[in-house]
Coordinates of C-alpha atoms in Angstrom, one line a residue:
M1 CA 0.0 0.0 0.0
S2 CA 1.4 3.4 -0.9
S3 CA 1.2 6.4 1.3
Q4 CA 1.6 10.0 0.3
D5 CA 3.2 12.9 2.1
T6 CA -0.3 14.4 2.6
V7 CA 0.0 13.3 6.3
S8 CA 2.4 16.1 7.2
A9 CA 0.7 18.7 5.0
A10 CA -2.7 18.0 6.5
N11 CA -1.4 18.1 10.1
G12 CA 0.8 21.1 10.3
G13 CA 4.0 19.1 9.7
H14 CA 3.2 16.5 12.4
G15 CA 4.2 13.2 10.8
G16 CA 2.1 10.2 11.5
R17 CA 3.3 7.1 13.2
E18 CA 2.0 3.6 12.4
A19 CA -0.3 2.4 15.2
A20 CA -1.7 -1.0 15.9
T21 CA -5.5 -1.1 15.8
V22 CA -8.2 -3.8 16.2
L23 CA -10.1 -2.2 13.3
D24 CA -9.6 -2.9 9.6
V25 CA -9.4 0.8 8.7
D26 CA -7.9 0.6 5.2
K27 CA -11.1 1.6 3.5
R28 CA -12.4 1.5 -0.1
L29 CA -14.5 3.7 -2.3
L30 CA -18.0 2.8 -3.2
I31 CA -18.6 3.3 -6.9
D32 CA -21.5 1.8 -8.9
G33 CA -22.1 -0.8 -6.3
Q34 CA -18.5 -2.0 -6.0
L35 CA -16.0 -1.4 -3.2
V36 CA -12.8 -0.4 -5.0
A37 CA -9.3 0.6 -4.0
T38 CA -7.0 3.2 -5.6
E39 CA -3.3 3.1 -6.4
R40 CA -2.7 6.2 -4.3
T41 CA -3.8 6.5 -0.7
F42 CA -3.5 9.1 2.1
A43 CA -3.3 8.6 5.8
S44 CA -5.8 9.6 8.4
I45 CA -4.2 10.8 11.6
N46 CA -5.6 10.2 15.1
P47 CA -5.8 13.7 16.4
A48 CA -5.3 12.6 20.0
T49 CA -2.0 10.8 19.4
G50 CA -0.6 11.8 16.0
D51 CA -0.7 8.1 15.1
I52 CA -1.9 6.8 11.7
V53 CA -5.3 5.3 12.1
G54 CA -5.5 3.9 8.6
Y55 CA -5.4 4.8 4.9
A56 CA -8.1 6.2 2.6
P57 CA -8.2 5.8 -1.1
D58 CA -7.0 9.0 -2.8
A59 CA -9.6 9.4 -5.6
G60 CA -8.9 11.6 -8.5
V61 CA -11.0 13.1 -11.3
A62 CA -11.5 9.7 -12.9
E63 CA -13.1 8.2 -9.8
A64 CA -15.3 11.3 -9.4
E65 CA -16.4 11.0 -13.0
A66 CA -17.2 7.3 -12.6
S67 CA -19.3 8.1 -9.5
I68 CA -21.3 10.8 -11.2
A69 CA -21.9 8.6 -14.2
A70 CA -23.1 5.7 -12.0
A71 CA -25.4 8.0 -10.1
R72 CA -26.8 9.4 -13.4
R73 CA -27.4 6.0 -14.8
A74 CA -29.1 4.8 -11.6
F75 CA -31.4 7.8 -11.6
D76 CA -32.3 7.7 -15.3
T77 CA -32.6 3.9 -15.8
T78 CA -33.8 2.3 -12.6
S79 CA -37.0 2.6 -10.6
W80 CA -35.3 4.1 -7.5
S81 CA -36.8 7.5 -8.0
T82 CA -40.3 6.2 -8.3
D83 CA -40.5 3.2 -6.1
V84 CA -41.3 4.7 -2.7
E85 CA -41.9 1.3 -0.9
F86 CA -38.5 0.0 -2.0
R87 CA -36.8 3.1 -0.8
I88 CA -38.5 2.7 2.6
K89 CA -37.3 -0.9 2.8
C90 CA -33.7 0.1 2.0
L91 CA -33.7 2.9 4.6
D92 CA -35.0 0.4 7.1
Q93 CA -32.1 -1.9 6.2
F94 CA -29.6 0.8 6.5
H95 CA -30.9 1.9 9.9
Q96 CA -30.6 -1.6 11.3
A97 CA -27.1 -2.1 9.8
L98 CA -25.9 1.1 11.4
L99 CA -27.2 -0.2 14.8
D100 CA -25.6 -3.6 14.2
N101 CA -22.2 -1.9 13.5
L102 CA -22.6 0.8 16.2
E103 CA -19.6 -0.2 18.3
E104 CA -17.2 -0.5 15.4
L105 CA -18.4 2.9 14.1
R106 CA -17.9 4.3 17.6
E107 CA -14.3 3.1 17.9
L108 CA -13.5 4.4 14.4
T109 CA -15.1 7.7 15.1
I110 CA -13.1 8.2 18.2
A111 CA -9.8 7.4 16.4
D112 CA -10.6 9.1 13.1
V113 CA -12.3 12.3 14.3
G114 CA -11.0 12.7 17.9
A115 CA -14.5 12.6 19.3
T116 CA -14.9 11.6 22.9
V117 CA -16.9 8.6 24.0
Q118 CA -19.4 11.0 25.5
L119 CA -19.9 12.7 22.2
T120 CA -20.4 9.5 20.2
R121 CA -23.3 8.8 22.4
A122 CA -24.9 12.0 21.2
N123 CA -24.4 14.2 18.1
Q124 CA -21.3 12.5 16.8
L125 CA -22.8 9.1 16.2
E126 CA -25.9 7.8 18.0
A127 CA -28.1 10.8 17.4
P128 CA -27.4 11.0 13.6
I129 CA -28.5 7.4 13.2
R130 CA -32.0 8.5 14.2
I131 CA -32.0 10.6 11.0
V132 CA -32.4 7.3 9.0
R133 CA -35.3 6.2 11.1
Y134 CA -37.0 9.6 10.9
Y135 CA -36.9 9.8 7.1
A136 CA -38.0 6.2 6.6
D137 CA -41.0 7.0 8.8
L138 CA -41.6 10.4 7.1
L139 CA -41.7 8.9 3.7
R140 CA -44.5 6.6 4.8
E141 CA -46.8 9.5 5.3
Y142 CA -45.4 12.4 3.3
P143 CA -47.9 13.7 0.6
L144 CA -46.1 13.4 -2.7
S145 CA -49.1 14.8 -4.5
E146 CA -51.7 17.5 -3.8
D147 CA -55.1 18.0 -5.4
L148 CA -55.7 21.6 -6.3
G149 CA -59.3 21.1 -7.4
E150 CA -61.0 22.2 -10.5
I151 CA -61.3 25.7 -12.1
D152 CA -63.0 27.3 -15.1
I153 CA -60.6 28.8 -17.6
S154 CA -61.8 30.1 -21.0
G155 CA -65.0 28.3 -20.9
Q156 CA -63.6 24.9 -20.0
R157 CA -63.3 23.0 -16.7
H158 CA -59.8 22.0 -15.7
K159 CA -58.6 19.6 -13.0
R160 CA -55.2 20.5 -11.5
W161 CA -52.8 18.8 -9.2
V162 CA -49.2 19.0 -8.0
E163 CA -46.7 16.1 -7.7
K164 CA -43.4 16.0 -5.9
E165 CA -40.5 14.2 -7.7
A166 CA -36.9 13.6 -7.1
A167 CA -34.5 16.4 -8.0
G168 CA -31.9 14.1 -9.6
V169 CA -28.2 13.5 -9.0
V170 CA -26.9 15.0 -5.8
S171 CA -23.3 15.9 -5.0
A172 CA -22.9 15.9 -1.2
I173 CA -19.7 17.3 0.3
V174 CA -19.1 17.2 4.1
A175 CA -16.9 18.9 6.6
Y176 CA -14.5 17.1 9.0
N177 CA -16.1 17.9 12.3
Y178 CA -19.2 15.7 12.5
P179 CA -18.8 13.4 9.5
T180 CA -21.6 10.9 10.3
Q181 CA -24.1 13.6 11.2
L182 CA -23.3 15.7 8.1
A183 CA -23.3 12.7 5.8
L184 CA -26.6 11.2 7.0
A185 CA -28.3 14.6 7.1
K186 CA -27.5 14.9 3.4
I187 CA -27.7 11.5 1.9
I188 CA -30.7 10.2 3.8
P189 CA -33.3 12.8 2.8
A190 CA -31.9 12.7 -0.7
L191 CA -32.4 9.0 -0.9
A192 CA -35.8 9.3 0.7
A193 CA -36.7 11.8 -2.0
G194 CA -35.6 9.3 -4.7
C195 CA -32.3 11.0 -5.7
T196 CA -29.0 9.3 -6.3
V197 CA -25.9 10.5 -4.5
V198 CA -22.2 11.0 -4.8
L199 CA -20.8 11.6 -1.3
K200 CA -17.3 13.1 -0.8
A201 CA -15.7 12.5 2.6
A202 CA -13.7 15.3 4.3
P203 CA -9.9 14.7 3.9
D204 CA -9.2 15.1 7.6
T205 CA -11.7 12.5 8.7
P206 CA -12.3 10.2 5.7
L207 CA -12.5 6.7 7.3
V208 CA -15.8 6.9 9.1
T209 CA -17.6 8.3 6.0
L210 CA -16.1 5.5 3.8
A211 CA -17.4 3.0 6.4
L212 CA -20.9 4.2 5.7
G213 CA -20.4 3.3 2.1
E214 CA -19.2 -0.2 3.0
I215 CA -22.2 -0.7 5.2
I216 CA -24.5 0.3 2.4
A217 CA -22.8 -2.0 0.0
Q218 CA -22.7 -5.0 2.3
H219 CA -25.9 -4.8 4.3
T220 CA -28.6 -3.1 2.1
D221 CA -30.4 -3.7 -1.2
I222 CA -29.7 -0.1 -2.3
P223 CA -29.0 -0.6 -6.1
A224 CA -25.6 -0.1 -7.7
G225 CA -25.0 3.6 -8.4
V226 CA -27.6 5.0 -6.1
V227 CA -25.0 5.8 -3.5
N228 CA -21.4 6.4 -4.3
V229 CA -18.8 7.4 -1.7
I230 CA -15.4 8.8 -2.4
S231 CA -12.4 10.3 -0.5
S232 CA -9.6 12.4 -1.8
S233 CA -6.8 14.6 -0.6
E234 CA -7.2 16.7 -3.8
I235 CA -9.5 19.6 -4.6
A236 CA -10.2 18.6 -8.2
P237 CA -12.8 15.8 -7.5
G238 CA -14.8 18.1 -5.4
E239 CA -14.7 20.8 -8.0
L240 CA -15.9 18.4 -10.6
M241 CA -18.8 17.5 -8.3
T242 CA -19.9 21.1 -8.3
T243 CA -19.6 21.8 -12.0
H244 CA -20.5 18.5 -13.8
P245 CA -23.5 18.9 -16.0
D246 CA -24.9 15.5 -14.9
V247 CA -25.2 16.8 -11.3
D248 CA -28.5 18.5 -10.4
V249 CA -28.1 19.4 -6.8
V250 CA -25.1 20.3 -4.7
T251 CA -25.2 20.2 -0.9
F252 CA -22.2 21.4 1.0
T253 CA -21.2 21.9 4.6
G254 CA -18.0 23.8 5.3
S255 CA -16.5 27.3 5.5
T256 CA -18.3 30.3 4.1
P257 CA -15.5 31.2 1.7
T258 CA -15.6 27.7 0.2
G259 CA -19.4 27.9 0.0
R260 CA -19.2 31.1 -2.0
R261 CA -16.8 29.4 -4.5
I262 CA -19.1 26.4 -4.8
M263 CA -22.1 28.6 -5.5
A264 CA -20.2 30.5 -8.2
A265 CA -18.9 27.3 -9.8
A266 CA -22.4 25.8 -9.9
A267 CA -24.0 28.9 -11.5
D268 CA -22.9 28.0 -15.0
T269 CA -25.2 25.0 -15.0
M270 CA -27.8 26.5 -12.8
K271 CA -27.7 23.7 -10.2
K272 CA -29.7 23.9 -7.1
V273 CA -27.2 24.6 -4.3
F274 CA -27.9 24.6 -0.6
T275 CA -25.2 25.1 2.0
E276 CA -24.6 25.0 5.8
L277 CA -21.6 27.3 6.4
G278 CA -19.9 29.2 9.2
G279 CA -21.2 30.7 12.3
K280 CA -20.3 33.1 15.1
S281 CA -23.3 32.6 17.3
A282 CA -24.0 34.7 20.4
M283 CA -25.4 33.6 23.8
I284 CA -27.1 36.7 25.4
V285 CA -27.2 36.7 29.2
L286 CA -29.8 39.2 30.4
E287 CA -29.4 40.9 33.8
D288 CA -32.2 38.8 35.4
A289 CA -30.7 35.5 34.3
D290 CA -29.2 32.8 36.6
F291 CA -25.5 33.7 36.0
A292 CA -24.2 30.5 37.4
M293 CA -26.4 28.4 35.0
A294 CA -25.5 30.7 32.1
A295 CA -21.8 30.3 32.9
K296 CA -22.1 26.5 32.9
F297 CA -23.9 26.4 29.6
A298 CA -21.5 28.9 28.0
A299 CA -18.4 26.9 29.1
G300 CA -19.8 23.5 28.2
T301 CA -21.1 24.6 24.8
V302 CA -17.8 26.2 23.6
C303 CA -15.9 23.0 24.6
A304 CA -18.1 20.6 22.8
H305 CA -15.9 18.7 20.3
A306 CA -13.1 21.2 21.1
G307 CA -15.2 24.0 19.7
Q308 CA -15.3 22.5 16.3
G309 CA -19.0 23.2 15.6
C310 CA -20.4 25.9 13.4
A311 CA -23.5 26.4 15.6
L312 CA -21.7 26.7 18.9
T313 CA -22.2 30.0 20.9
T314 CA -18.7 31.3 20.8
R315 CA -19.7 34.8 21.7
L316 CA -21.0 35.4 25.3
L317 CA -22.8 38.7 25.6
V318 CA -23.2 39.9 29.2
P319 CA -24.5 43.0 31.0
R320 CA -21.6 45.4 31.3
A321 CA -22.3 45.9 35.1
H322 CA -21.9 42.1 35.6
H323 CA -19.1 41.4 33.0
D324 CA -16.3 40.7 35.5
E325 CA -18.5 38.6 37.8
I326 CA -19.8 36.4 34.9
A327 CA -16.3 36.2 33.3
K328 CA -14.8 34.8 36.5
M329 CA -17.5 32.2 36.8
V330 CA -17.0 31.0 33.3
A331 CA -13.2 30.9 33.7
A332 CA -13.5 28.9 36.9
I333 CA -15.8 26.4 35.2
I334 CA -13.9 26.0 32.0
R335 CA -10.6 25.3 33.9
R336 CA -12.3 22.3 35.4
I337 CA -13.6 20.8 32.2
P338 CA -11.9 17.4 31.8
F339 CA -10.1 17.1 28.4
G340 CA -7.6 14.6 27.0
D341 CA -7.7 11.0 25.8
P342 CA -11.1 10.7 23.9
T343 CA -11.3 7.0 24.7
D344 CA -11.6 7.9 28.4
P345 CA -15.4 8.2 29.2
Q346 CA -14.6 10.8 31.9
N347 CA -13.2 13.3 29.4
Y348 CA -15.6 15.9 28.0
M349 CA -13.3 17.4 25.4
G350 CA -10.9 15.9 22.9
P351 CA -8.4 17.3 20.5
L352 CA -8.6 19.6 17.5
V353 CA -8.6 17.7 14.2
S354 CA -5.0 18.6 13.1
G355 CA -1.9 20.5 13.9
R356 CA -2.8 23.0 11.2
Q357 CA -6.1 23.8 12.9
R358 CA -4.5 24.1 16.3
E359 CA -1.9 26.6 14.9
K360 CA -4.8 28.6 13.5
V361 CA -6.7 28.7 16.8
D362 CA -3.6 29.6 18.8
A363 CA -2.7 32.4 16.4
M364 CA -6.2 33.9 16.7
V365 CA -6.0 33.8 20.5
Q366 CA -2.6 35.4 20.6
R367 CA -3.7 38.2 18.2
A368 CA -6.8 38.8 20.4
I369 CA -4.6 39.2 23.5
A370 CA -2.4 41.6 21.6
D371 CA -5.5 43.5 20.6
G372 CA -6.5 44.0 24.2
A373 CA -8.6 41.0 25.2
E374 CA -7.9 39.6 28.7
L375 CA -6.9 36.0 28.8
L376 CA -8.7 34.4 31.8
A377 CA -8.1 30.8 31.1
G378 CA -6.4 28.5 28.6
G379 CA -4.5 29.8 25.6
T380 CA -2.0 26.9 25.6
K381 CA -1.3 24.0 23.2
V382 CA -1.1 20.6 24.9
D383 CA 0.9 17.7 23.5
P384 CA 0.9 14.9 22.4
G385 CA -1.8 15.1 19.8
F386 CA -3.6 18.3 18.8
F387 CA -5.1 19.5 22.1
Y388 CA -5.8 23.1 23.0
E389 CA -6.8 24.2 26.5
P390 CA -10.3 25.5 26.9
T391 CA -9.9 29.3 26.6
V392 CA -11.7 32.3 27.9
L393 CA -11.1 35.9 26.6
A394 CA -12.9 38.7 28.5
G395 CA -13.5 42.3 27.6
V396 CA -13.6 41.6 23.9
D397 CA -14.2 44.3 21.4
P398 CA -17.3 43.3 19.4
K399 CA -15.6 44.5 16.2
S400 CA -12.4 42.6 16.7
E401 CA -11.3 39.5 14.7
I402 CA -11.9 37.1 17.6
A403 CA -15.5 38.4 17.9
Q404 CA -16.2 38.4 14.1
D405 CA -14.4 35.5 12.6
E406 CA -15.0 31.8 13.2
V407 CA -12.3 30.2 15.3
F408 CA -13.4 26.5 15.3
G409 CA -11.6 25.9 18.6
P410 CA -12.5 25.9 22.3
V411 CA -12.3 29.7 22.6
L412 CA -15.1 31.8 24.2
A413 CA -15.1 35.6 23.6
I414 CA -17.0 37.5 26.4
I415 CA -18.4 40.8 25.2
P416 CA -20.2 43.4 27.5
F417 CA -23.4 45.2 26.4
D418 CA -25.3 48.1 27.8
D419 CA -29.0 47.2 27.4
D420 CA -31.3 44.8 25.5
D421 CA -31.1 46.8 22.3
D422 CA -27.3 46.9 22.5
A423 CA -27.2 43.1 23.0
V424 CA -29.4 42.6 19.9
R425 CA -27.3 45.0 17.9
I426 CA -24.0 43.2 18.8
A427 CA -25.5 39.7 18.2
N428 CA -26.7 40.7 14.8
D429 CA -23.4 42.5 13.9
S430 CA -22.0 39.5 12.1
I431 CA -22.0 38.1 8.5
Y432 CA -23.2 34.9 10.1
G433 CA -26.7 33.9 11.3
L434 CA -26.6 30.2 12.2
S435 CA -27.6 29.9 15.8
G436 CA -27.8 31.6 19.2
A437 CA -29.2 31.5 22.7
V438 CA -30.8 33.8 25.3
M439 CA -30.8 33.4 29.1
S440 CA -33.3 35.1 31.3
A441 CA -35.5 34.6 34.3
S442 CA -38.4 34.9 32.0
D443 CA -38.9 32.6 29.0
E444 CA -41.2 35.2 27.4
R445 CA -38.6 37.9 27.6
A446 CA -35.9 35.6 26.3
I447 CA -38.1 34.6 23.4
A448 CA -38.9 38.2 22.6
I449 CA -35.1 38.9 22.3
A450 CA -34.5 35.7 20.4
R451 CA -37.1 36.7 17.7
R452 CA -35.0 39.8 17.1
I453 CA -31.8 37.8 16.3
R454 CA -31.4 36.9 12.7
T455 CA -30.4 33.3 13.0
G456 CA -31.8 29.9 11.9
T457 CA -31.9 28.4 15.4
M458 CA -32.2 29.7 19.0
G459 CA -32.0 28.0 22.4
I460 CA -34.0 29.6 25.2
N461 CA -32.7 29.1 28.8
G462 CA -30.8 26.0 27.9
G463 CA -33.3 24.6 25.4
N464 CA -31.8 22.2 22.9
Y465 CA -33.4 22.2 19.4
F466 CA -31.2 19.5 17.9
G467 CA -33.1 16.5 16.4
P468 CA -33.8 14.8 13.0
D469 CA -37.2 16.5 12.9
V470 CA -35.9 20.0 13.3
P471 CA -34.8 22.0 10.2
F472 CA -31.3 23.3 10.7
G473 CA -29.6 26.1 8.7
G474 CA -28.7 29.7 8.7
Y475 CA -29.4 33.3 7.7
K476 CA -27.0 35.6 5.9
Q477 CA -23.7 34.0 5.1
S478 CA -24.3 31.0 7.3
G479 CA -25.9 29.3 4.3
I480 CA -28.9 28.7 2.2
G481 CA -31.5 26.0 2.8
R482 CA -32.2 23.6 5.7
E483 CA -31.1 20.1 6.7
C484 CA -33.3 17.7 8.7
G485 CA -37.1 18.0 9.2
R486 CA -39.6 18.0 6.4
E487 CA -37.7 21.0 5.0
G488 CA -34.7 18.7 4.6
L489 CA -36.6 16.3 2.4
E490 CA -38.1 19.1 0.3
E491 CA -34.6 20.4 -0.6
F492 CA -34.3 17.3 -2.8
L493 CA -37.7 17.4 -4.4
E494 CA -39.0 19.2 -7.5
T495 CA -42.6 20.4 -7.9
K496 CA -44.5 19.5 -11.0
A497 CA -47.9 20.9 -11.8
F498 CA -50.5 19.0 -13.9
A499 CA -53.8 20.0 -15.5
V500 CA -56.3 18.0 -17.5
V501 CA -59.6 19.2 -19.2
V502 CA -62.6 17.8 -17.4
K503 CA -64.8 16.1 -19.9
P504 CA -68.5 17.2 -19.8

């Protein structure tokens, strides 16, 4: 097996070490129903140790072309897009297969992604599997046609109705941070709608995504070409997936700059594009809130998966008169958050995904300190692996880089505000609009403030909106469209209107 030097490039120069593992983690691509290897491979690095977890096939343009061709053929020549009952059966099979392989997927997720055991029991693995069950059940009752009744036009009677049909071939490109959640939130509603899919894994965490392809190939009746899964260290395959004329829909999760480029690339062929992009979400703590509870939520949220979540509330907005009091509370809590070996069930936080990402986070923290923010906790790299101490910065200027730009690390920026209007102004002063939270003694007051914040999701006094039935997405430059919920299915459906003359 060949290995490229992409290990060092992808991990800030930290070379990988071969590590023994109980898993067979040399994965294959899924193309047109076949599990295939490639001549070139690239290594996936365990972020907690720097060891090589395994090797992923390094697909090029040829493999991407073959995947798109297979998806096109499957959509155009098979009954997948029209046989609803068969699709339900296949989703049921996939759901059961994921449950049957849960522990193997858990171990692989911990090693490939750096997720903690705790997190695999929630949003990193077990919660996303419920997406499959949700869409199988939704498809059983979703109305794919609607009777619009009859109408008189030009002296004739006309019967009209609307039908929903699959949008076509879907290119799905996922980010590294929650690969199973992101993959299932894209491919499952697409499959439920009757689309065919090419799924591209993130190069930093490819193995767990490729494992999904192997499960589909080995444990379901999903026909050849309906789902294709590739991985690559190169940009070219992903670019082809966004420009190829045989692709009808592009769904992408990742950074806002990349999302802009994908939208521009897809414009020439007028593809439908929906995106889930960056965030700089704000948690607003009103003066009547329980400060201790707010501090606990703020600290715990920003450390979830080492801050590698686009919807995390990384800005904490607090009343100016209580800034120092709340900041000290948060710092005291965040210093006690257990982090380290993600295989230890006691650890809440694991590592950042790579040395490159850790260097980016640290550079932003150091610039924030130089710009006048007060470091109350953290701000230190921890070896081995790619750990970064949970970090609290107080007295942050709302216009500064650390308050405006996505960090994707366990870094909380505390910003003072003067009154409710000022808090709303600061929260909305962002190119992003993905999520947010409000804490108050009154749910009604908190909801009133939340309705003024231009974001796609809001948590009220610790409320958690996450679930397969809840549409997730953002305003402004946090993306276009929604994943999960009924809205997530409808992103992959086209609407066709019919009319027939009613005979006398």
